[in-house]
XYZ file of C-alpha atoms in Angstrom:
429
model
C 77.666 5.107 37.836
C 78.958 4.984 34.258
C 78.645 7.884 31.869
C 75.352 7.754 29.994
C 76.194 8.107 26.316
C 72.528 8.554 25.443
C 71.995 11.568 27.725
C 71.524 14.649 25.570
C 72.506 17.248 28.138
C 73.246 17.830 31.802
C 70.551 16.814 34.256
C 69.228 19.042 37.027
C 71.794 17.583 39.458
C 74.564 18.031 36.884
C 73.769 21.733 36.468
C 73.790 22.239 40.236
C 77.156 20.450 40.413
C 78.557 22.698 37.676
C 77.247 25.783 39.486
C 79.161 24.641 42.576
C 82.352 23.585 40.755
C 85.094 26.164 41.556
C 86.501 27.849 38.461
C 83.729 26.689 36.123
C 82.313 29.858 34.576
C 78.986 30.596 32.946
C 80.636 31.690 29.676
C 82.380 28.304 29.473
C 79.121 26.482 30.148
C 77.265 28.447 27.461
C 79.859 27.586 24.814
C 79.921 23.910 25.769
C 76.135 23.635 25.737
C 76.135 24.942 22.159
C 79.062 23.026 20.715
C 79.826 19.863 22.702
C 78.020 16.623 23.515
C 77.403 15.915 27.177
C 79.465 14.673 28.871
C 82.141 13.287 26.533
C 82.491 16.460 24.482
C 82.766 18.574 27.622
C 85.415 16.324 29.143
C 87.431 16.396 25.916
C 87.871 20.173 25.844
C 87.943 21.138 29.530
C 91.333 21.611 31.218
C 92.338 18.786 33.587
C 91.564 20.850 36.705
C 87.885 20.932 35.617
C 87.653 17.691 33.630
C 88.859 15.509 36.532
C 86.168 16.523 39.063
C 83.508 16.445 36.338
C 84.504 12.922 35.301
C 84.392 11.794 38.919
C 80.928 13.327 39.292
C 79.635 11.612 36.137
C 81.076 8.210 37.025
C 80.791 8.123 40.829
C 78.812 11.137 42.044
C 78.682 9.873 45.626
C 82.505 10.049 45.703
C 82.603 13.699 44.631
C 83.551 16.210 47.356
C 80.578 18.267 46.130
C 78.028 15.453 46.389
C 76.729 16.403 49.823
C 76.387 20.075 48.861
C 74.569 19.218 45.611
C 72.145 16.996 47.500
C 71.494 19.804 49.983
C 70.855 22.209 47.097
C 68.405 19.799 45.492
C 66.629 19.434 48.842
C 65.972 23.209 48.803
C 63.389 22.628 46.075
C 60.006 22.466 47.816
C 57.458 24.127 45.491
C 54.498 23.656 47.823
C 56.313 25.837 50.370
C 57.471 28.379 47.793
C 61.091 27.200 47.558
C 62.285 26.633 43.998
C 65.491 25.486 42.326
C 65.545 25.946 38.555
C 68.110 24.757 36.014
C 68.131 24.680 32.199
C 67.028 21.040 32.504
C 63.725 22.069 34.113
C 60.537 22.890 32.140
C 60.027 26.063 34.175
C 63.421 27.510 33.213
C 63.020 31.067 31.780
C 64.063 30.562 28.168
C 64.963 34.231 27.658
C 68.057 33.679 29.797
C 69.412 31.230 27.250
C 69.817 34.106 24.798
C 72.507 35.611 27.079
C 76.193 34.943 26.419
C 76.552 33.756 30.031
C 73.232 32.397 31.351
C 73.303 31.108 34.917
C 73.633 27.402 35.618
C 71.036 27.417 38.374
C 68.528 29.797 39.937
C 67.230 29.719 43.478
C 63.816 31.304 43.974
C 61.481 32.116 46.829
C 57.825 32.946 46.190
C 55.589 32.494 43.137
C 57.581 30.820 40.374
C 54.757 31.227 37.848
C 55.568 34.938 37.771
C 58.384 34.020 35.369
C 55.738 33.064 32.785
C 54.384 36.625 32.565
C 55.825 39.359 30.314
C 58.323 41.427 32.262
C 59.705 44.946 32.102
C 62.548 46.178 34.292
C 62.670 49.485 36.156
C 66.037 50.647 37.498
C 67.498 53.916 38.709
C 69.368 55.831 41.356
C 69.558 54.710 44.960
C 69.544 58.361 46.042
C 66.629 59.352 43.844
C 64.626 62.565 44.114
C 61.054 62.538 45.350
C 59.922 63.027 41.756
C 62.032 60.057 40.636
C 60.575 57.825 43.350
C 57.059 58.892 42.390
C 57.710 58.181 38.712
C 59.134 54.716 39.472
C 56.135 53.888 41.665
C 53.547 55.158 39.182
C 55.118 53.569 36.093
C 55.347 50.202 37.861
C 51.734 50.436 39.040
C 50.492 51.293 35.557
C 52.486 48.458 33.956
C 51.021 45.912 36.376
C 47.520 47.238 35.724
C 48.198 46.590 32.008
C 49.205 42.968 32.658
C 52.997 43.337 32.838
C 55.149 42.251 35.753
C 57.975 44.513 36.934
C 61.560 43.398 37.608
C 64.073 45.271 39.704
C 66.861 44.667 42.224
C 65.318 45.381 45.671
C 67.878 48.160 46.200
C 67.195 51.448 47.934
C 65.634 54.286 45.945
C 64.103 53.630 42.534
C 64.148 49.828 42.882
C 62.122 49.931 46.102
C 59.633 52.435 44.688
C 59.085 50.249 41.610
C 58.454 47.143 43.728
C 56.037 49.099 45.936
C 54.088 50.466 42.964
C 53.816 47.019 41.391
C 52.595 45.467 44.643
C 50.005 48.195 45.155
C 48.589 47.669 41.664
C 48.620 43.887 42.012
C 46.650 44.184 45.243
C 44.032 46.298 43.483
C 43.628 43.627 40.798
C 42.699 40.990 43.364
C 42.250 41.621 47.050
C 43.244 38.151 48.296
C 44.175 35.922 45.365
C 47.387 36.877 43.576
C 47.796 33.569 41.718
C 47.143 34.937 38.226
C 48.032 38.591 38.800
C 51.161 40.243 37.479
C 53.387 41.361 40.326
C 57.064 42.099 40.903
C 60.309 40.151 40.616
C 63.350 41.054 42.740
C 66.676 39.715 41.461
C 69.205 39.702 44.278
C 72.969 39.971 44.628
C 72.825 37.556 47.574
C 70.976 34.385 48.523
C 67.182 34.585 48.447
C 67.107 33.791 52.168
C 69.344 36.766 53.025
C 67.696 40.090 53.892
C 69.633 42.805 52.057
C 69.511 45.716 52.479
C 68.347 45.332 56.067
C 65.954 48.278 55.667
C 63.909 46.220 53.221
C 62.846 43.465 55.609
C 59.211 44.592 55.498
C 59.229 45.240 51.742
C 60.625 41.754 51.202
C 57.880 40.259 53.350
C 55.238 42.274 51.519
C 56.613 41.132 48.154
C 56.285 37.474 49.131
C 52.793 38.004 50.516
C 51.765 39.888 47.357
C 52.515 37.134 44.848
C 56.030 38.331 44.012
C 59.246 36.373 43.571
C 62.797 36.631 44.914
C 65.388 35.226 42.511
C 69.163 34.714 42.629
C 71.865 32.688 40.917
C 73.686 32.566 44.260
C 72.923 29.645 46.587
C 70.990 30.254 49.806
C 73.142 31.691 52.546
C 75.339 33.712 50.166
C 75.949 37.204 51.524
C 75.790 40.387 49.465
C 79.049 41.392 47.754
C 79.905 44.223 45.363
C 80.995 41.819 42.624
C 77.571 40.115 42.643
C 75.606 43.158 41.522
C 76.819 43.546 37.912
C 75.941 39.879 37.393
C 72.610 40.460 39.116
C 71.926 43.318 36.681
C 72.380 41.090 33.628
C 69.592 38.840 34.938
C 67.219 41.754 35.594
C 67.576 42.910 32.001
C 67.838 39.385 30.578
C 64.475 38.380 32.035
C 62.803 41.535 30.713
C 61.697 42.641 27.264
C 62.836 46.170 28.053
C 64.335 48.306 30.800
C 63.244 51.759 31.980
C 65.893 53.979 33.578
C 64.161 56.495 35.831
C 67.009 58.566 37.280
C 70.754 58.050 36.935
C 73.995 59.990 37.073
C 76.694 59.430 34.474
C 78.440 56.994 36.825
C 75.321 55.200 37.980
C 75.114 51.425 38.035
C 71.821 51.860 36.192
C 73.783 52.840 33.092
C 75.619 49.538 33.371
C 72.200 47.843 33.339
C 71.210 49.903 30.309
C 74.359 48.887 28.451
C 73.753 45.244 29.326
C 70.210 45.569 27.982
C 71.574 47.031 24.745
C 74.046 44.149 24.414
C 71.212 41.685 25.080
C 69.157 43.344 22.335
C 66.471 44.501 24.770
C 64.600 47.787 24.458
C 66.003 50.675 26.511
C 63.773 53.501 27.765
C 64.690 56.613 29.742
C 62.780 59.377 31.502
C 64.009 62.849 30.517
C 64.947 65.520 33.039
C 66.404 69.000 33.360
C 69.785 69.463 31.706
C 71.166 71.030 34.912
C 70.008 68.138 37.125
C 72.829 65.685 37.858
C 70.334 62.903 38.608
C 69.007 63.249 35.052
C 72.407 63.334 33.328
C 72.582 59.569 32.808
C 69.084 59.379 31.329
C 69.784 62.300 29.006
C 72.967 60.574 27.820
C 71.021 57.381 27.107
C 68.469 59.353 25.102
C 71.292 61.041 23.202
C 72.638 57.571 22.340
C 69.259 56.450 21.009
C 67.232 55.159 23.965
C 63.499 55.837 23.692
C 62.386 58.982 25.494
C 59.432 58.054 27.678
C 56.596 60.300 28.856
C 54.123 57.608 29.888
C 53.601 53.844 29.780
C 52.028 54.050 26.311
C 55.381 55.258 24.945
C 56.952 52.043 26.221
C 54.267 49.629 25.118
C 54.164 51.111 21.625
C 57.802 50.018 21.170
C 57.086 46.472 22.355
C 54.024 45.599 20.256
C 56.085 43.698 17.691
C 57.335 41.296 20.379
C 53.866 40.165 21.454
C 50.753 38.912 19.632
C 48.061 41.401 18.714
C 46.277 43.093 21.628
C 48.554 41.414 24.178
C 49.912 44.738 25.441
C 46.655 45.229 27.309
C 46.323 41.787 28.874
C 49.402 39.673 28.081
C 49.407 36.341 29.869
C 52.911 34.932 29.638
C 56.505 35.904 29.110
C 57.587 36.024 25.484
C 60.455 33.734 24.728
C 62.736 35.787 22.519
C 65.522 34.153 20.574
C 67.893 37.098 20.520
C 70.467 37.577 17.809
C 72.858 38.840 20.525
C 73.650 41.922 18.471
C 74.442 45.116 20.385
C 71.482 47.463 20.224
C 70.921 51.059 21.247
C 67.327 51.726 22.290
C 64.402 51.556 19.955
C 65.116 54.761 18.062
C 68.451 53.431 16.836
C 67.616 49.725 16.605
C 64.981 49.675 13.892
C 67.497 48.020 11.589
C 67.394 44.834 13.672
C 63.650 44.874 14.332
C 62.748 42.638 11.396
C 65.308 40.058 12.463
C 64.051 40.125 16.030
C 60.445 39.822 14.868
C 61.338 36.754 12.866
C 62.947 35.033 15.865
C 60.441 36.064 18.556
C 57.955 33.404 19.694
C 55.400 33.410 22.491
C 53.546 30.794 24.507
C 50.536 31.701 26.623
C 49.454 29.860 29.769
C 47.943 31.751 32.677
C 49.147 30.403 36.052
C 46.302 29.258 38.259
C 47.924 27.853 41.400
C 48.598 30.046 44.416
C 51.420 29.237 46.812
C 51.590 29.642 50.584
C 53.905 32.338 51.863
C 57.412 30.837 52.133
C 59.076 30.788 55.518
C 61.785 33.436 55.736
C 63.885 31.390 58.153
C 66.429 29.275 56.229
C 66.878 25.662 57.414
C 69.989 25.092 59.496
C 71.470 22.868 56.794
C 71.645 25.775 54.352
C 75.033 27.109 55.355
C 76.302 30.499 54.263
C 78.651 30.659 51.307
C 81.567 32.994 52.089
C 82.419 35.611 49.463
C 85.496 34.947 47.372
C 88.032 37.752 47.033
C 88.962 38.802 43.528
C 91.835 40.995 42.444
C 90.860 43.952 40.241
C 93.460 43.141 37.582
C 92.507 45.843 35.030
C 93.393 48.631 37.492
C 97.066 47.671 37.210
C 97.121 48.641 33.543
C 94.590 51.467 33.186
C 95.318 55.161 33.417
C 93.891 58.445 32.162
C 94.438 57.480 28.507
C 91.835 54.958 27.205
C 93.218 51.480 26.566
C 91.597 49.098 24.076
C 90.103 45.868 25.390
C 92.332 43.653 23.244
C 95.402 45.436 24.596
C 94.145 44.891 28.146
C 93.710 41.203 27.384
C 97.291 41.046 26.100
C 98.740 42.873 29.121
C 96.759 41.084 31.813
C 96.795 37.586 30.354
C 93.077 37.350 31.243
C 90.375 35.952 28.998
C 88.009 38.412 27.301
C 84.977 37.114 29.222
C 86.689 37.317 32.628
C 88.182 40.726 31.889
C 84.813 42.084 30.714
C 83.177 41.000 33.975
C 85.969 42.621 36.020
C 85.525 45.861 34.079
C 81.755 45.762 34.681
C 82.322 45.408 38.411
C 84.834 48.263 38.463
C 82.501 50.450 36.391
C 79.689 49.840 38.857
C 82.028 50.870 41.679
C 82.908 54.094 39.815
C 86.579 53.183 39.395
C 86.758 52.860 35.595
C 84.701 54.030 32.645
C 84.383 53.240 28.956
C 85.564 56.017 26.668
C 86.340 56.451 22.960
C 89.282 54.156 22.299
C 88.754 51.794 25.194
C 88.696 51.895 29.007
C 90.297 54.378 31.390
C 90.774 54.618 35.136
C 88.912 57.234 37.180
């Protein structure tokens, strides 16, 4: 097969190939999609170790070592059974992800894909949440669904699980047996969508699929959970949502990483207040101090989001707004009014209520969908960090690592509680 000079961008198969190509990162893909013609422009700027396999794929895909795997990935897509494979070449691709600096190259989904067309808000928080925190997560999610919003979270223990449960309960009340047009809940995973993780959530996962929800991951089926997957998972939870609510979090909570990602993505950040002597409220109080919107009820959240949706849509919105973000860092609504006019000017919305229900997908993965082993990764920044904060540019100089790769490593280490951002840069804990 010769290279098609008329093709404007990668095809669905091309994106799946790129997602499978070792060493080809999402930051690189995002830059090439913006600045280079496919495929000649890509081949011209990629290093030989990436350009050679890409050229082989474009010219003789059947000769590529990845051909069989790409074909197996494409065979996963069976919408009538609830199995979905989405790429930026597909009409159902969630456009909000393209506003991220590193959107995924492919998404595997299990459940009701049309859920991605509804407006989404994320709820995140502590795994070891208090009973009050679990109740708040459940009740806020239920109220949002009753108002026409779907709820995104990460299917983790604690606040995530309570949010999914509240959303499912409210969705069931909206329609006893037909969930086709109801808002529901989206779980973005740090593993393949066919992998049950954590094991305690087997029944919740089943209930989510039966209740018109959706499991979503950028990792191929069979991929096991790994610590390095979760910071990347968090960027998708916030990237798919118009705002994120932090229910309970300590100062070292991974939920604060999600909040910072939401700020960088120019999404609204909300936080529930708590007692100043309660460690589980310390992260939320810090977010509020930095400018996140203090939330007492759902109305506080929806009042901050009215400018993103057409009039009256906060009561019964029918599709996900497609926001062309300016990619400016933002700190919650209280401190981001200066960018509101710019965001209003670039926000657009399309409305189409999904009408087709899907059968419950089988939870047993086909035998051909082999597990993808986790890849070990050295925590390079730890070699250079100490108690004194070190600037990011200095870290780049010392480690010889690119800014994008180093930033992702720091996110992973921050989630693990091994480093933190401080005035002047990053320091080791």
